[in-house]
Amino acid sequence: MSPALPEPGRFALGTATASYQIEGAFTEDGRGPSIWDVFSQRPGATADGRDGSVACDSYHRWTEDLDLVAGLGVEYYRFSIAWPRIVPEGRGRVEERGLDYYDRLVDGMLERGLVPSATLFHWDLPQALEDEGGWLVRSTPEAFAEYADVVAQRLVDRVGLWATHNEPWCAAYLGYAAGVHAPGRQEGGAAHRAAHHLNLGHALAAERLRAAGAEAVGIVLNLAPIWPEREEAREVSAGIDAIRNAVWLDPLVDGAYGEQLLSVAPELADPELVQTGDLDRIQGSVDWLGVNYYTPVRPDVALADAAPHPEGGAYPGVAPFDLVVREPRTDIGWEIEPAGLTDVLTTTWERVGVPIIVTENGAACVDEVAPVAEGEAPTYAVDDQDRIDYLRGHLAAVNDARRAGADVRAYFVWTLLDNFEWAEGYTKTFGLVHVASEDQTRTPKASYRWVAAHADDLREAARVAGAAVSP
Ligand code: PNW
């Protein structure tokens, strides 16, 4: 068994990817269709009309990709398992060839001295389950638990760190309310129902993982600091905080959906949805918590005559509001504010009290890609100083949180490869490694070399920052 969480007092580094964003090979070895295969075919669903059917072709190039992770000098590789490769129809028949793929991948990590960190659901729900109601029906969390059990039986002896879901907020609220992610439904309050079924699915899967012997089971949340722009924006900010943060943390910590949340999401008081025993199973169901952070959320009151903010669709039940995005920003339009990471880590540590890992942080940048005149690979030089600055600033913010007493054990860069960035298609890139879309050539960027060159110093600086609180 690999070491799971870094020891208290130690600090580890990693990098992360997700199955649909990198694998491609979307019909190979019996993989069934996922909701992202279907959704990305809709006209206008992705910025460039492209999808993940080929992506980075990592399904075939995984040895090269693992070599790249190892070359970064990090200890952890966070990857996700494609549910439709393992259980193509969502429930029932298991596809051995899918299991074999992740078996080889995990062995490849161990051979390179990497700790495998597996996420079971990074949004690629089998389409067959969506056809039966997706996360709006209770049979989906039950099917998720069965799938978790199948994966655990095969990999539990070698995967160190387990996460059930990645960013269930996106799956529920971008998928079922805003409609900008798969399955692309715009049904407002239905998203709250999806949120409860995601919470329940997490708890049922966590039970199965533990029963199979998993020791470090967590969930990955995109918690956000909610910073009202002015006094008048306090009320909408409280509603946004409820949907973004409390809908996951309330049941996990308190075993209940709180009052503030119920005021914007009355669906969560429905006893047919939230059944006896559900909340008890969710409470205390994690050994560690993954936090993905990119940017703070700054709500403002909506101007009286303005149309509701487009992102309002992702917060059903909250009165119309505006979101302020200050400068500087990354290429995807997200404000750069490392202090938001310190804030979310310290408040989350105080609330949850389990070890935290920053499971994603990184930047979409316009990289300077220059052809290299002579010689063999690499054929490009990629200067991404903005990304280096972003990473350096956010690692310092993690150290601030550690100095303030938060038990943050590791930091994973999003992401290894330029890949399929969901609704943005391939137009926004977060990779440490450039991937040429013509021929899949991988070229480490300046940021990759920066991480590799500084990994030891970064770990040591974090260790020192946390030394006062964790020996
Ligand atoms: C997260 N939004 O996605 C995911 O976990 C990654 O797969 C993704 O590549 C990364 O962050 C960068 O985007 C998000 O629109 C996608 O608010 C969109 C949103 C948030 C998170």
XYZ file of C-alpha atoms and ligand atoms in Angstrom:
492
model
C 0.000 0.000 0.000
C 1.384 3.418 -0.939
C 1.649 6.031 1.775
C -1.662 7.837 1.554
C -1.666 11.320 3.038
C 1.664 13.038 3.578
C 2.721 12.646 7.212
C 1.750 15.497 9.541
C 4.440 18.149 9.345
C 5.445 17.150 5.831
C 4.392 18.833 2.636
C 4.067 17.208 -0.762
C 3.604 18.347 -4.344
C 1.671 16.845 -7.199
C -0.066 17.490 -10.452
C -3.541 16.580 -11.651
C -5.561 15.627 -14.710
C -9.035 14.252 -15.450
C -10.069 11.343 -17.659
C -12.330 13.121 -20.166
C -9.921 16.037 -20.481
C -6.913 13.954 -21.543
C -7.707 10.353 -22.488
C -9.457 10.484 -25.862
C -10.007 6.922 -27.198
C -13.659 7.497 -26.481
C -14.964 4.278 -28.018
C -11.987 2.073 -27.286
C -11.946 -1.075 -25.163
C -15.697 -1.010 -24.649
C -16.003 2.478 -23.163
C -19.625 3.594 -23.126
C -20.745 7.145 -23.929
C -20.674 9.728 -21.162
C -22.772 12.865 -20.777
C -19.801 14.907 -21.987
C -19.625 12.950 -25.269
C -23.263 13.805 -25.858
C -23.317 17.374 -24.498
C -20.221 18.519 -26.394
C -21.944 17.649 -29.706
C -24.577 20.330 -29.127
C -24.015 23.383 -31.308
C -22.433 26.083 -29.146
C -21.705 23.816 -26.176
C -17.943 24.362 -26.438
C -16.134 27.527 -27.492
C -14.407 25.918 -30.483
C -16.980 23.219 -31.223
C -14.460 20.546 -30.242
C -14.830 17.678 -27.750
C -12.778 15.131 -25.799
C -13.002 12.260 -28.263
C -9.255 12.534 -28.998
C -8.116 15.093 -26.401
C -4.441 14.428 -25.545
C -4.712 10.776 -26.565
C -3.344 9.938 -23.139
C -5.122 6.568 -23.287
C -2.334 5.571 -25.699
C 0.412 7.924 -24.523
C 0.166 7.324 -20.792
C 3.730 6.090 -20.328
C 5.078 9.317 -21.801
C 2.681 11.287 -19.594
C 3.745 9.451 -16.441
C 7.380 10.125 -17.367
C 6.471 13.805 -17.526
C 4.897 13.660 -14.047
C 7.954 11.905 -12.664
C 10.240 14.461 -14.324
C 8.469 17.246 -12.440
C 9.905 15.960 -9.185
C 6.502 15.706 -7.490
C 5.275 12.832 -5.324
C 1.579 12.633 -6.249
C -0.304 12.149 -9.479
C -4.005 12.920 -9.226
C -5.930 11.283 -12.088
C -9.562 10.360 -12.555
C -11.194 7.112 -13.560
C -13.759 7.176 -16.350
C -16.912 5.513 -15.008
C -18.062 4.605 -18.569
C -14.824 2.673 -19.162
C -15.501 0.508 -16.098
C -19.305 0.202 -16.195
C -20.282 1.250 -19.732
C -24.029 1.235 -19.061
C -23.619 2.896 -15.660
C -24.674 -0.178 -13.720
C -24.333 -3.914 -14.159
C -21.827 -5.266 -16.655
C -18.186 -4.506 -15.818
C -15.678 -3.915 -18.615
C -12.431 -5.673 -17.688
C -10.438 -3.866 -20.372
C -11.239 -0.572 -18.662
C -10.045 -1.891 -15.316
C -6.919 -3.244 -16.996
C -6.080 0.232 -18.281
C -6.152 1.831 -14.831
C -4.329 -1.174 -13.422
C -1.445 -0.522 -15.804
C -1.601 3.216 -15.134
C -1.395 2.736 -11.360
C 1.466 0.264 -11.694
C 3.218 2.790 -13.930
C 2.926 5.392 -11.167
C 4.344 3.033 -8.568
C 7.236 2.119 -10.865
C 8.077 5.816 -11.055
C 7.785 6.384 -7.307
C 4.519 8.341 -7.603
C 1.615 8.035 -5.160
C -1.595 7.380 -7.130
C -4.440 9.711 -6.152
C -7.644 8.535 -7.832
C -10.862 10.496 -8.301
C -13.902 8.370 -9.138
C -16.140 11.029 -10.666
C -14.725 13.951 -12.597
C -17.988 14.600 -14.462
C -18.055 11.797 -17.047
C -21.361 10.242 -15.982
C -22.419 7.290 -18.164
C -25.068 8.605 -20.564
C -27.221 5.547 -19.818
C -27.703 6.878 -16.286
C -28.487 10.387 -17.501
C -31.192 8.837 -19.675
C -32.785 7.551 -16.465
C -32.619 10.952 -14.746
C -28.927 11.352 -13.930
C -28.176 12.972 -10.575
C -31.853 13.886 -10.170
C -32.733 10.312 -9.237
C -31.667 8.209 -6.279
C -30.667 5.216 -8.360
C -27.627 7.166 -9.611
C -25.889 7.458 -6.206
C -26.634 3.754 -5.735
C -25.017 2.920 -9.087
C -22.063 5.142 -8.169
C -21.480 3.081 -5.026
C -21.446 -0.138 -7.063
C -18.925 1.342 -9.475
C -16.796 2.547 -6.541
C -16.788 -0.973 -5.158
C -15.670 -2.487 -8.466
C -12.788 -0.012 -8.756
C -11.770 -0.425 -5.125
C -11.670 -4.227 -5.369
C -9.187 -3.886 -8.199
C -7.009 -0.948 -7.087
C -7.260 -0.544 -3.321
C -3.958 -2.299 -2.683
C -2.103 0.343 -4.731
C -4.020 3.650 -4.729
C -2.884 5.810 -1.810
C -5.395 8.599 -1.893
C -9.034 8.274 -2.902
C -11.538 10.996 -3.773
C -15.136 10.275 -4.634
C -16.247 13.411 -6.555
C -14.453 16.315 -8.173
C -16.229 19.667 -7.775
C -19.795 18.427 -7.397
C -20.848 22.106 -7.510
C -19.996 22.143 -11.215
C -21.788 18.834 -11.847
C -24.945 20.015 -10.078
C -25.146 23.752 -10.683
C -23.338 24.208 -14.005
C -24.883 20.964 -15.270
C -28.499 21.207 -14.105
C -29.111 24.937 -13.452
C -26.798 27.117 -15.581
C -26.700 24.441 -18.304
C -23.157 25.317 -19.428
C -21.767 21.908 -18.476
C -23.150 18.440 -19.236
C -25.921 17.409 -19.175
C -26.816 20.998 -20.109
C -30.126 21.247 -18.295
C -31.524 24.543 -17.014
C -33.928 23.494 -14.328
C -33.057 25.758 -11.436
C -34.086 24.053 -8.245
C -33.394 20.638 -9.783
C -29.714 21.414 -9.208
C -30.307 21.314 -5.451
C -31.734 17.818 -5.870
C -28.670 16.843 -7.885
C -26.497 18.261 -5.085
C -28.112 16.018 -2.488
C -27.749 12.941 -4.655
C -24.094 13.826 -5.234
C -23.620 14.123 -1.463
C -25.365 10.809 -0.922
C -23.359 9.157 -3.704
C -20.171 10.396 -2.075
C -21.174 8.852 1.264
C -22.245 5.504 -0.221
C -19.060 5.284 -2.294
C -16.899 6.235 0.695
C -18.461 3.365 2.665
C -17.630 0.905 -0.097
C -14.070 2.211 -0.476
C -13.457 1.819 3.261
C -15.025 -1.625 3.344
C -12.564 -2.629 0.627
C -9.646 -1.332 2.700
C -9.112 2.270 1.562
C -7.526 4.338 4.320
C -7.624 7.880 2.991
C -11.004 8.732 1.502
C -11.949 12.291 0.624
C -13.958 14.529 -1.659
C -12.700 17.388 -3.833
C -14.677 20.637 -3.573
C -14.270 23.960 -5.365
C -14.934 25.990 -2.275
C -14.666 29.730 -2.768
C -14.175 32.751 -0.569
C -17.292 34.892 -1.031
C -16.355 38.550 -0.575
C -19.281 40.981 -0.788
C -18.317 44.104 -2.731
C -20.344 46.319 -0.408
C -22.596 46.157 2.605
C -25.741 45.947 0.471
C -24.423 42.759 -1.155
C -24.282 40.815 2.121
C -27.563 39.031 1.632
C -26.907 37.751 -1.877
C -23.395 36.820 -0.752
C -24.844 34.678 2.022
C -27.044 32.906 -0.533
C -24.116 32.318 -2.883
C -21.993 31.043 0.008
C -24.776 28.605 0.887
C -24.878 27.091 -2.601
C -21.181 27.197 -3.330
C -19.829 26.055 0.067
C -22.432 25.132 2.675
C -24.368 22.642 0.542
C -21.292 20.369 0.769
C -19.857 21.354 4.164
C -23.079 21.483 6.203
C -23.921 17.785 5.794
C -20.274 16.743 5.989
C -19.619 18.588 9.247
C -23.017 19.046 10.903
C -25.011 16.190 9.406
C -27.704 18.697 8.407
C -28.497 21.264 5.747
C -28.329 24.641 7.555
C -30.959 27.358 7.775
C -29.237 29.765 5.395
C -29.049 27.026 2.783
C -32.665 25.938 3.217
C -33.772 29.541 2.711
C -32.398 29.488 -0.858
C -32.817 25.745 -1.466
C -36.140 24.664 0.070
C -35.872 21.480 -2.030
C -33.354 20.227 0.533
C -36.097 20.080 3.169
C -38.104 17.576 1.092
C -38.199 14.266 3.012
C -38.606 12.291 -0.218
C -35.298 13.714 -1.402
C -33.367 13.809 1.857
C -34.395 10.520 3.405
C -33.956 9.336 6.971
C -30.355 8.371 7.559
C -28.888 10.137 4.496
C -27.368 13.016 6.419
C -25.939 10.733 9.107
C -24.119 8.786 6.430
C -22.642 11.945 4.912
C -21.546 13.449 8.234
C -17.881 12.786 9.015
C -17.407 10.723 5.838
C -13.960 12.090 4.891
C -10.430 11.469 6.112
C -9.145 14.396 4.086
C -10.581 17.214 2.018
C -9.476 18.351 -1.430
C -9.866 22.054 -2.174
C -9.666 23.370 -5.732
C -9.067 27.100 -5.869
C -8.703 29.525 -8.758
C -10.371 32.825 -7.895
C -12.490 34.630 -5.293
C -16.194 35.401 -5.786
C -17.149 39.062 -5.263
C -20.923 39.497 -5.331
C -22.467 42.896 -5.805
C -26.076 43.994 -5.868
C -27.570 43.918 -9.358
C -28.362 47.284 -10.877
C -32.124 47.738 -10.725
C -32.600 47.889 -14.486
C -29.918 45.365 -15.464
C -30.594 41.811 -16.599
C -29.677 39.155 -14.014
C -25.998 38.208 -14.121
C -25.479 35.179 -16.389
C -23.773 33.272 -13.576
C -26.909 33.850 -11.541
C -28.222 30.733 -13.238
C -25.696 28.739 -11.259
C -27.168 29.958 -7.955
C -30.886 29.111 -8.137
C -32.898 30.678 -5.339
C -30.548 33.633 -4.905
C -31.871 37.100 -5.795
C -30.379 38.758 -8.909
C -26.788 39.868 -8.339
C -23.692 40.968 -10.168
C -20.197 39.536 -9.866
C -17.235 41.869 -9.815
C -14.029 40.574 -11.362
C -11.057 42.728 -10.437
C -7.734 42.956 -12.233
C -5.366 41.273 -12.797
C -7.002 38.339 -14.537
C -5.879 35.163 -16.258
C -6.730 34.407 -19.873
C -9.984 32.707 -18.824
C -11.082 35.975 -17.177
C -10.635 34.856 -13.566
C -9.237 37.355 -11.063
C -5.795 36.517 -9.689
C -5.953 36.810 -5.893
C -3.751 34.465 -3.827
C -5.201 35.847 -0.587
C -8.433 34.079 -1.532
C -6.628 30.761 -1.246
C -5.307 31.608 2.231
C -8.839 32.635 3.232
C -10.526 29.482 1.951
C -7.891 27.197 3.482
C -8.005 28.775 6.945
C -11.797 28.985 7.152
C -12.215 25.443 5.776
C -9.660 24.033 8.210
C -11.478 25.695 11.106
C -14.809 24.330 9.932
C -13.875 20.810 8.860
C -10.745 19.954 10.842
C -9.393 17.197 8.579
C -6.114 17.434 6.628
C -6.514 19.482 3.455
C -4.872 19.084 0.075
C -5.012 21.792 -2.563
C -6.058 19.354 -5.268
C -6.139 21.969 -8.050
C -4.661 25.406 -8.573
C -3.257 26.870 -11.746
C -3.731 29.426 -14.473
C -4.982 29.688 -18.032
C -2.432 31.847 -19.837
C -1.676 32.905 -23.360
C 1.621 31.113 -23.740
C 4.402 32.395 -25.954
C 4.976 29.420 -28.222
C 8.061 29.837 -30.397
C 9.249 27.230 -32.875
C 12.783 26.151 -32.130
C 14.831 26.470 -35.302
C 17.194 23.534 -35.101
C 17.397 20.003 -33.848
C 15.091 17.299 -32.606
C 12.409 17.517 -29.890
C 11.472 19.817 -28.276
C 10.231 21.582 -31.364
C 8.788 24.479 -29.402
C 9.922 26.732 -26.582
C 7.043 27.848 -24.412
C 7.555 30.877 -22.220
C 4.757 31.098 -19.651
C 6.151 33.466 -17.060
C 2.606 34.515 -16.059
C 1.866 30.947 -14.998
C 5.083 30.766 -12.974
C 4.120 34.002 -11.194
C 0.631 32.634 -10.496
C 1.964 29.380 -9.042
C 4.609 31.119 -6.953
C 2.039 33.526 -5.489
C -0.414 30.766 -4.626
C 2.219 28.533 -3.043
C 3.107 31.501 -0.824
C -0.603 31.806 0.024
C -0.640 28.138 1.078
C 2.294 28.870 3.369
C 0.380 31.790 4.883
C -2.469 29.394 5.681
C -0.041 26.897 7.222
C 1.497 29.667 9.320
C -2.015 30.504 10.537
C -2.424 26.884 11.647
C -4.284 25.242 8.749
C -3.232 21.612 8.246
C -2.611 21.750 4.483
C -0.518 18.741 3.506
C 0.001 19.091 -0.233
C -0.454 21.236 -3.338
C -1.266 19.818 -6.775
C -0.835 21.953 -9.895
C -3.711 21.993 -12.347
C -2.720 20.650 -14.816
C -0.074 18.430 -16.408
C -1.147 18.878 -20.038
C -2.902 21.439 -22.162
C -6.218 19.618 -22.512
C -9.963 19.722 -23.155
C -11.110 22.608 -20.965
C -14.854 21.736 -20.879
C -17.048 24.557 -22.229
C -13.897 26.406 -23.349
C -12.896 23.526 -25.626
C -9.167 23.825 -26.325
C -9.161 27.636 -26.314
C -7.935 28.040 -22.711
C -4.895 26.128 -21.563
C -3.724 25.377 -18.012
C -0.937 22.897 -18.791
C 2.642 22.739 -17.552
C 3.186 20.887 -20.814
C 2.165 22.150 -24.241
C 0.392 19.613 -26.439
C 0.480 20.249 -30.184
C -2.975 19.517 -31.550
C -1.582 18.461 -34.967
C 0.578 15.596 -33.740
C 0.209 15.395 -29.931
C 3.840 16.376 -29.360
C 4.388 17.178 -25.687
C 6.699 20.087 -24.852
C 7.412 21.055 -21.258
C 6.879 24.779 -20.747
C 9.031 27.131 -18.680
C 6.568 26.576 -15.804
C 7.264 22.816 -15.895
C 10.993 23.484 -15.612
C 10.322 25.986 -12.826
C 8.409 23.415 -10.751
C 11.059 20.762 -11.395
C 13.898 23.108 -10.451
C 12.217 24.406 -7.286
C 10.306 21.395 -5.971
C 12.706 20.818 -3.067
C 12.749 24.508 -2.089
C 8.960 24.739 -2.306
C 8.491 21.712 -0.037
C 11.027 23.069 2.427
C 9.458 26.549 2.534
C 6.075 24.976 3.247
C 7.537 22.728 5.922
C 9.082 25.725 7.683
C 5.856 27.737 7.392
C 3.905 24.971 9.097
C 6.564 24.000 11.596
C 5.144 26.006 14.474
C 1.829 24.131 14.374
C 2.713 20.697 13.057
C 6.031 19.244 14.240
C -12.272 22.825 -12.659
N -16.615 27.585 -13.730
O -13.301 23.161 -13.556
C -12.067 21.353 -12.919
O -11.945 20.531 -11.797
C -11.030 21.071 -13.947
O -11.413 19.920 -14.632
C -10.841 22.274 -14.853
O -10.015 22.035 -15.937
C -10.309 23.399 -13.978
O -11.182 23.660 -12.879
C -10.073 24.709 -14.719
O -11.273 25.228 -15.189
C -14.074 24.298 -13.541
O -17.058 27.954 -14.843
C -14.636 24.697 -14.742
O -16.928 28.188 -12.674
C -15.474 25.784 -14.819
C -15.766 26.470 -13.665
C -15.211 26.088 -12.450
C -14.378 24.989 -12.398
